[in-house]
Amino acid sequence: MATWDWHVFCKETTTGDTVPSCFGSGGDITYLDWLLSAWGWTLSVAVLALIVALAVGSLMGILRTAPDKRLVFIGNAWTELFRNIPLLVQIFLWYHVLPSLIKPLQGFPSFILVVFALGFFTSARISEQVKAGIQALPKGQRCAGLAVGLTLPQTYRYVLLPMAFRIVIPPLTSESMNIIKNSSVAFAVSVAELTMFAMQAGEETSRNVEMYLAVTGLYFISAFTINRLALVIENRVRVPGMIGAR
Amino acid sequence: MNLDFAFLNWGVVSSFVLKGLVFSVQLTLIAMVGGILLGTALALMRLSGKPWLVTPAAAYVNTMRSIPLVMVILWFFLLIPLLTGKPLGAEVSAMITFTLFEAAYYSEIMRAGIQSVPKGQVHAAYAVGMSYSQTMQLIILPQAFRNMLPVLLTQTIILFQDTSLVYAIGAYDLLKGFEIAGKNFNRPVETYLIAAVVYFIICFSLSMLVRRLQNKIAIIR
Amino acid sequence: MKISLFTVAALALAASNAVQAQSDTLAKIKENKAATMGVRESSGALSYTLGDGKYAGFHVEVCTRVLADVQKKLGLPKLDIKYQPVTSQNRIPLVQNGTVDIECGSTTNNATRQKDVAFAVTTFVEEVRIATKVSSGITNIAQLNGKNVSTTTGTTSVQLLRKHERGAGVDFKEVFGKDHADSFLLLETGRADAFVMDGQILAGNIAKSKSPADYRIVGEVLSVEPIAIMIRKDDPAFKKAVDESIVAMIKSGDMAKAYDRWFVQPIPPSNTRVGLPASQATKAAWASPNDKPVEEYMKK
């Protein structure tokens, strides 16, 4: 087996000298500095995209269960468009093709473009899950809500959505963890995140195993933290009477 | 934006794209069937309430869901030959990795499905004298499956798109076919546009089939 | 207790077998009557794919000759050549773990890599240059101050740019493409004002672009790198066989002819030409075959 060289993280990135404190100073950066900054970019892209995805995805999921056929069509069209094209292809289109069609996009930094691309892509999946959650509820709930005198939006807000969201917390957690990992596609548009770091630093130092291990570890920590947070939320909002309750 | 599709002809398509399409489809089907079977087992383990079943299943699912698929593919392909002494083909390695990986996702979906069935059904089944496996097989799993069918099939469509990650170990899938064609003729924009259209057509058709299927077997409450 | 000891012993035995099996490539090839060639999917004219599992390129041709010579040397009636596409990230681990016997792509020979693998004598010397649009008027690196410069993620050019930025006191913004075609597209669409990469990649991309006359390769040589064929470390018999074959190709003139065939003549599938005759550095490497790493080239 090859030897390990964890000191590579203390090397300065331009000259290759080892810095004793492992953190660079005065404009120099070590690979460790770079790794942490890349982690920051990954988390920024992922969190912003998640906010976009949850907002838009929930809206589309609700539209797809509305009684008005036109709203259903809008929701369906959005979902189908964004989930049937691979993420890498979508990012490519946002970065290279759309700016020449929609002029204002040319001024946007690639970071914003990738947040939109990733957010819209994930929103399609979230809309599917929200729709499944709403439809898994007994039909009587909606009828009862309307019968008691609530308007349709009120029925959604007070009767259907609270239960639907609780049902789909497991798949939504999967989506949130996915977004952390899918953020790696941002390397294709020159955002300095973890996957780009792994590829570049691995190439420069020829220590691919150490770099990939560190990056895998950070992805794991980020995604696992979200998973635990979601579990806390799931336990807090659990409703007695459904199978998950203990 | 000037587009140049002059390089496109059947020869280009058959030599670059078809082989990738066949592999992508194969990989998707194998990983879907294997993943759903393994995933259902994992979901049942997690809901069984017995710690010696819950903990390993939960650990497996959480680990697989926390690591990017491209890393799992890469690690599996590089490390297994070091243990067995014999290299593993990229295609076989991809099939095993995808099945194991997708099982974690399918298990979460099945878990949500099982939990969405009202608990009264379980109690009624036990009251009538059914055993645990009869309850699961005849009452709970069919309903859970039907409730979660759209989400399961969405996951399969995503799986089909994820097969593009096998670029990391040199396997040849559909997106790679398009990319290579684009690089050979230096027309990346045109080939990516075509790739977007082709993927859309394939995935959208599958999606429509899903819709049809769901209307037929959905449970009316 | 007993079970775990047994497992550990079995794994250790398997691992040691794995290590032993790999360091004698000639024996492995003789036993399996097959060899696996590591190839790239698009590394300019050095090694690329024509789709359908077919690979072509300068290094692919050199390696095919090398394996033919090995077949003769071992006295095998038939040698089955398998092609394994590799990427920058997995090429070294795949050579180390036995999946690939001989890697014929575009790997730079440097001292760090020589700790993990061995290189045959250098067959191609690469020069890193700048490609720009003629209309931009940029002719050297100093003029890149304040501009956008594109290069490809996962290549040695990225670190090179950082060093030059520091050394020449020039401040430019780096944009990264995920592969060479993408980096060239950044130059084409105007997101970058210059593309820094190995000369043969630049030439190939310009030749295949929609209007080659719009681009040119300018400026000083930023770096000189020896590109060589990669084989397993601590395997002197195989290295000797590969080196002998390459030297024989040079002496008979076949190496120069092969170079001409891939870098000057039109190449499949688009029948464009790279148009890059052999540089002085490459000819010098052929004249005195060596496997010196890039650090020695930089000292000169």
Tab-separated table of N, CA, C and O in Angstrom, chain A residues 170-238:
chain	number	residue	atom	x	y	z
A	170	PRO	N	-38.862	12.274	5.711
A	170	PRO	CA	-37.734	11.427	5.277
A	170	PRO	C	-37.256	11.715	3.848
A	170	PRO	O	-36.055	11.933	3.643
A	171	PRO	N	-38.147	11.724	2.825
A	171	PRO	CA	-37.621	12.039	1.491
A	171	PRO	C	-37.064	13.454	1.392
A	171	PRO	O	-36.091	13.696	0.666
A	172	LEU	N	-37.669	14.430	2.119
A	172	LEU	CA	-37.128	15.790	2.062
A	172	LEU	C	-35.730	15.838	2.658
A	172	LEU	O	-34.874	16.585	2.190
A	173	THR	N	-35.506	15.016	3.697
A	173	THR	CA	-34.156	14.962	4.262
A	173	THR	C	-33.182	14.445	3.217
A	173	THR	O	-32.074	14.974	3.064
A	174	SER	N	-33.623	13.402	2.490
A	174	SER	CA	-32.778	12.885	1.410
A	174	SER	C	-32.432	13.985	0.431
A	174	SER	O	-31.289	14.106	-0.010
A	175	GLU	N	-33.428	14.802	0.076
A	175	GLU	CA	-33.174	15.874	-0.885
A	175	GLU	C	-32.178	16.876	-0.347
A	175	GLU	O	-31.317	17.355	-1.066
A	176	SER	N	-32.304	17.217	0.941
A	176	SER	CA	-31.372	18.185	1.509
A	176	SER	C	-29.957	17.635	1.510
A	176	SER	O	-28.995	18.341	1.202
A	177	MET	N	-29.829	16.332	1.833
A	177	MET	CA	-28.500	15.743	1.806
A	177	MET	C	-27.982	15.679	0.374
A	177	MET	O	-26.803	15.912	0.102
A	178	ASN	N	-28.917	15.394	-0.562
A	178	ASN	CA	-28.523	15.348	-1.966
A	178	ASN	C	-27.976	16.658	-2.453
A	178	ASN	O	-27.037	16.709	-3.246
A	179	ILE	N	-28.592	17.749	-1.983
A	179	ILE	CA	-28.179	19.048	-2.483
A	179	ILE	C	-26.749	19.351	-2.069
A	179	ILE	O	-26.003	19.978	-2.825
A	180	ILE	N	-26.358	18.886	-0.890
A	180	ILE	CA	-24.968	19.082	-0.467
A	180	ILE	C	-24.048	18.393	-1.478
A	180	ILE	O	-23.033	18.950	-1.918
A	181	LYS	N	-24.416	17.173	-1.865
A	181	LYS	CA	-23.542	16.434	-2.760
A	181	LYS	C	-23.655	16.934	-4.193
A	181	LYS	O	-22.660	17.003	-4.904
A	182	ASN	N	-24.880	17.306	-4.623
A	182	ASN	CA	-25.035	17.817	-5.982
A	182	ASN	C	-24.333	19.147	-6.166
A	182	ASN	O	-24.028	19.524	-7.290
A	183	SER	N	-24.086	19.871	-5.058
A	183	SER	CA	-23.396	21.150	-5.190
A	183	SER	C	-22.033	20.960	-5.842
A	183	SER	O	-21.440	21.910	-6.326
A	184	SER	N	-21.558	19.712	-5.873
A	184	SER	CA	-20.252	19.474	-6.477
A	184	SER	C	-20.273	19.814	-7.955
A	184	SER	O	-19.230	20.045	-8.551
A	185	VAL	N	-21.470	19.864	-8.552
A	185	VAL	CA	-21.533	20.167	-9.971
A	185	VAL	C	-21.124	21.617	-10.230
A	185	VAL	O	-20.856	21.996	-11.368
A	186	ALA	N	-21.078	22.427	-9.151
A	186	ALA	CA	-20.678	23.820	-9.323
A	186	ALA	C	-19.241	23.949	-9.821
A	186	ALA	O	-18.847	25.000	-10.322
A	187	PHE	N	-18.435	22.888	-9.705
A	187	PHE	CA	-17.056	22.987	-10.176
A	187	PHE	C	-17.038	23.224	-11.675
A	187	PHE	O	-16.098	23.822	-12.196
A	188	ALA	N	-18.104	22.763	-12.362
A	188	ALA	CA	-18.148	22.914	-13.808
A	188	ALA	C	-18.279	24.375	-14.222
A	188	ALA	O	-18.005	24.708	-15.371
A	189	VAL	N	-18.729	25.240	-13.314
A	189	VAL	CA	-18.842	26.649	-13.662
A	189	VAL	C	-17.903	27.487	-12.805
A	189	VAL	O	-18.201	28.621	-12.464
A	190	SER	N	-16.786	26.902	-12.451
A	190	SER	CA	-15.696	27.677	-11.877
A	190	SER	C	-15.985	28.235	-10.488
A	190	SER	O	-15.466	29.266	-10.125
A	191	VAL	N	-16.839	27.543	-9.702
A	191	VAL	CA	-16.998	27.923	-8.297
A	191	VAL	C	-16.002	27.077	-7.505
A	191	VAL	O	-15.966	25.865	-7.659
A	192	ALA	N	-15.221	27.707	-6.636
A	192	ALA	CA	-14.101	26.997	-6.011
A	192	ALA	C	-14.541	26.126	-4.846
A	192	ALA	O	-14.160	26.339	-3.708
A	193	GLU	N	-15.377	25.078	-5.160
A	193	GLU	CA	-15.875	24.268	-4.043
A	193	GLU	C	-15.094	22.957	-3.892
A	193	GLU	O	-14.074	22.761	-4.554
A	194	LEU	N	-15.630	22.048	-3.027
A	194	LEU	CA	-14.836	20.898	-2.588
A	194	LEU	C	-14.380	19.973	-3.711
A	194	LEU	O	-13.250	19.494	-3.694
A	195	THR	N	-15.261	19.688	-4.675
A	195	THR	CA	-14.863	18.741	-5.719
A	195	THR	C	-13.754	19.324	-6.570
A	195	THR	O	-12.801	18.638	-6.944
A	196	MET	N	-13.846	20.615	-6.865
A	196	MET	CA	-12.777	21.243	-7.634
A	196	MET	C	-11.482	21.203	-6.831
A	196	MET	O	-10.412	20.936	-7.382
A	197	PHE	N	-11.601	21.441	-5.512
A	197	PHE	CA	-10.414	21.372	-4.671
A	197	PHE	C	-9.784	19.983	-4.759
A	197	PHE	O	-8.570	19.850	-4.930
A	198	ALA	N	-10.634	18.936	-4.635
A	198	ALA	CA	-10.092	17.575	-4.648
A	198	ALA	C	-9.345	17.307	-5.945
A	198	ALA	O	-8.233	16.783	-5.948
A	199	MET	N	-9.962	17.682	-7.072
A	199	MET	CA	-9.332	17.407	-8.364
A	199	MET	C	-8.041	18.202	-8.511
A	199	MET	O	-7.021	17.674	-8.943
A	200	GLN	N	-8.092	19.490	-8.165
A	200	GLN	CA	-6.939	20.343	-8.409
A	200	GLN	C	-5.800	20.055	-7.445
A	200	GLN	O	-4.659	19.898	-7.846
A	201	ALA	N	-6.120	19.996	-6.143
A	201	ALA	CA	-5.059	19.758	-5.161
A	201	ALA	C	-4.473	18.370	-5.332
A	201	ALA	O	-3.275	18.160	-5.165
A	202	GLY	N	-5.328	17.399	-5.694
A	202	GLY	CA	-4.829	16.051	-5.934
A	202	GLY	C	-3.829	16.038	-7.068
A	202	GLY	O	-2.803	15.376	-7.026
A	203	GLU	N	-4.125	16.803	-8.116
A	203	GLU	CA	-3.234	16.867	-9.268
A	203	GLU	C	-1.925	17.562	-8.901
A	203	GLU	O	-0.845	17.134	-9.279
A	204	GLU	N	-2.020	18.662	-8.130
A	204	GLU	CA	-0.814	19.434	-7.818
A	204	GLU	C	0.113	18.699	-6.885
A	204	GLU	O	1.328	18.755	-7.027
A	205	THR	N	-0.460	18.018	-5.876
A	205	THR	CA	0.396	17.383	-4.873
A	205	THR	C	0.628	15.910	-5.175
A	205	THR	O	1.421	15.267	-4.515
A	206	SER	N	-0.081	15.376	-6.154
A	206	SER	CA	-0.042	13.948	-6.478
A	206	SER	C	-0.423	13.084	-5.294
A	206	SER	O	-0.087	11.917	-5.232
A	207	ARG	N	-1.143	13.674	-4.320
A	207	ARG	CA	-1.560	12.875	-3.155
A	207	ARG	C	-3.090	12.763	-3.232
A	207	ARG	O	-3.803	13.311	-2.396
A	208	ASN	N	-3.540	12.056	-4.278
A	208	ASN	CA	-4.976	11.983	-4.514
A	208	ASN	C	-5.734	11.352	-3.361
A	208	ASN	O	-6.812	11.808	-3.004
A	209	VAL	N	-5.167	10.299	-2.760
A	209	VAL	CA	-5.911	9.575	-1.719
A	209	VAL	C	-6.208	10.485	-0.534
A	209	VAL	O	-7.340	10.556	-0.059
A	210	GLU	N	-5.186	11.210	-0.052
A	210	GLU	CA	-5.400	12.093	1.114
A	210	GLU	C	-6.428	13.168	0.794
A	210	GLU	O	-7.326	13.445	1.582
A	211	MET	N	-6.323	13.776	-0.395
A	211	MET	CA	-7.242	14.855	-0.759
A	211	MET	C	-8.670	14.336	-0.848
A	211	MET	O	-9.599	14.943	-0.325
A	212	TYR	N	-8.850	13.196	-1.525
A	212	TYR	CA	-10.200	12.670	-1.682
A	212	TYR	C	-10.779	12.213	-0.369
A	212	TYR	O	-11.976	12.334	-0.124
A	213	LEU	N	-9.932	11.665	0.520
A	213	LEU	CA	-10.420	11.265	1.825
A	213	LEU	C	-10.916	12.473	2.611
A	213	LEU	O	-11.988	12.455	3.205
A	214	ALA	N	-10.111	13.549	2.586
A	214	ALA	CA	-10.505	14.748	3.323
A	214	ALA	C	-11.822	15.293	2.783
A	214	ALA	O	-12.723	15.644	3.540
A	215	VAL	N	-11.938	15.353	1.446
A	215	VAL	CA	-13.150	15.903	0.836
A	215	VAL	C	-14.357	15.016	1.121
A	215	VAL	O	-15.423	15.499	1.489
A	216	THR	N	-14.176	13.679	0.986
A	216	THR	CA	-15.280	12.758	1.300
A	216	THR	C	-15.710	12.952	2.738
A	216	THR	O	-16.908	12.983	3.048
A	217	GLY	N	-14.717	13.092	3.635
A	217	GLY	CA	-15.028	13.292	5.046
A	217	GLY	C	-15.861	14.545	5.275
A	217	GLY	O	-16.845	14.529	6.016
A	218	LEU	N	-15.498	15.644	4.610
A	218	LEU	CA	-16.244	16.887	4.807
A	218	LEU	C	-17.653	16.785	4.234
A	218	LEU	O	-18.602	17.290	4.831
A	219	TYR	N	-17.810	16.143	3.067
A	219	TYR	CA	-19.156	15.929	2.528
A	219	TYR	C	-19.981	15.127	3.515
A	219	TYR	O	-21.146	15.430	3.786
A	220	PHE	N	-19.352	14.076	4.071
A	220	PHE	CA	-20.052	13.213	5.011
A	220	PHE	C	-20.522	14.006	6.216
A	220	PHE	O	-21.675	13.911	6.635
A	221	ILE	N	-19.599	14.825	6.782
A	221	ILE	CA	-19.960	15.605	7.976
A	221	ILE	C	-21.115	16.551	7.658
A	221	ILE	O	-22.088	16.639	8.406
A	222	SER	N	-21.025	17.254	6.516
A	222	SER	CA	-22.083	18.213	6.169
A	222	SER	C	-23.420	17.511	6.009
A	222	SER	O	-24.432	17.933	6.571
A	223	ALA	N	-23.428	16.436	5.234
A	223	ALA	CA	-24.689	15.749	4.958
A	223	ALA	C	-25.231	15.098	6.220
A	223	ALA	O	-26.436	15.121	6.481
A	224	PHE	N	-24.367	14.511	7.021
A	224	PHE	CA	-24.807	13.831	8.223
A	224	PHE	C	-25.398	14.812	9.223
A	224	PHE	O	-26.388	14.512	9.908
A	225	THR	N	-24.810	16.020	9.300
A	225	THR	CA	-25.354	17.045	10.200
A	225	THR	C	-26.782	17.384	9.803
A	225	THR	O	-27.669	17.473	10.655
A	226	ILE	N	-27.016	17.530	8.506
A	226	ILE	CA	-28.372	17.806	8.038
A	226	ILE	C	-29.299	16.656	8.396
A	226	ILE	O	-30.436	16.862	8.824
A	227	ASN	N	-28.788	15.442	8.243
A	227	ASN	CA	-29.589	14.270	8.557
A	227	ASN	C	-30.011	14.268	10.023
A	227	ASN	O	-31.170	14.025	10.358
A	228	ARG	N	-29.081	14.589	10.914
A	228	ARG	CA	-29.399	14.604	12.344
A	228	ARG	C	-30.371	15.730	12.677
A	228	ARG	O	-31.287	15.570	13.482
A	229	LEU	N	-30.160	16.897	12.038
A	229	LEU	CA	-31.075	18.024	12.250
A	229	LEU	C	-32.486	17.631	11.851
A	229	LEU	O	-33.458	17.933	12.547
A	230	ALA	N	-32.595	16.958	10.705
A	230	ALA	CA	-33.907	16.545	10.221
A	230	ALA	C	-34.549	15.553	11.186
A	230	ALA	O	-35.759	15.572	11.397
A	231	LEU	N	-33.742	14.694	11.781
A	231	LEU	CA	-34.278	13.722	12.731
A	231	LEU	C	-34.849	14.432	13.951
A	231	LEU	O	-35.928	14.084	14.458
A	232	VAL	N	-34.123	15.457	14.418
A	232	VAL	CA	-34.614	16.239	15.551
A	232	VAL	C	-35.953	16.870	15.195
A	232	VAL	O	-36.922	16.814	15.966
A	233	ILE	N	-36.013	17.463	13.988
A	233	ILE	CA	-37.266	18.087	13.555
A	233	ILE	C	-38.377	17.044	13.461
A	233	ILE	O	-39.503	17.271	13.913
A	234	GLU	N	-38.052	15.880	12.895
A	234	GLU	CA	-39.064	14.834	12.733
A	234	GLU	C	-39.632	14.408	14.081
A	234	GLU	O	-40.836	14.224	14.240
A	235	ASN	N	-38.752	14.239	15.070
A	235	ASN	CA	-39.226	13.821	16.383
A	235	ASN	C	-40.059	14.895	17.064
A	235	ASN	O	-41.066	14.618	17.700
A	236	ARG	N	-39.622	16.168	16.890
A	236	ARG	CA	-40.348	17.253	17.541
A	236	ARG	C	-41.772	17.387	17.013
A	236	ARG	O	-42.699	17.689	17.747
A	237	VAL	N	-41.948	17.175	15.687
A	237	VAL	CA	-43.255	17.476	15.101
A	237	VAL	C	-44.108	16.234	14.915
A	237	VAL	O	-45.167	16.294	14.305
A	238	ARG	N	-43.670	15.111	15.454
A	238	ARG	CA	-44.397	13.858	15.246
A	238	ARG	C	-45.810	13.929	15.807
A	238	ARG	O	-46.044	14.489	16.861
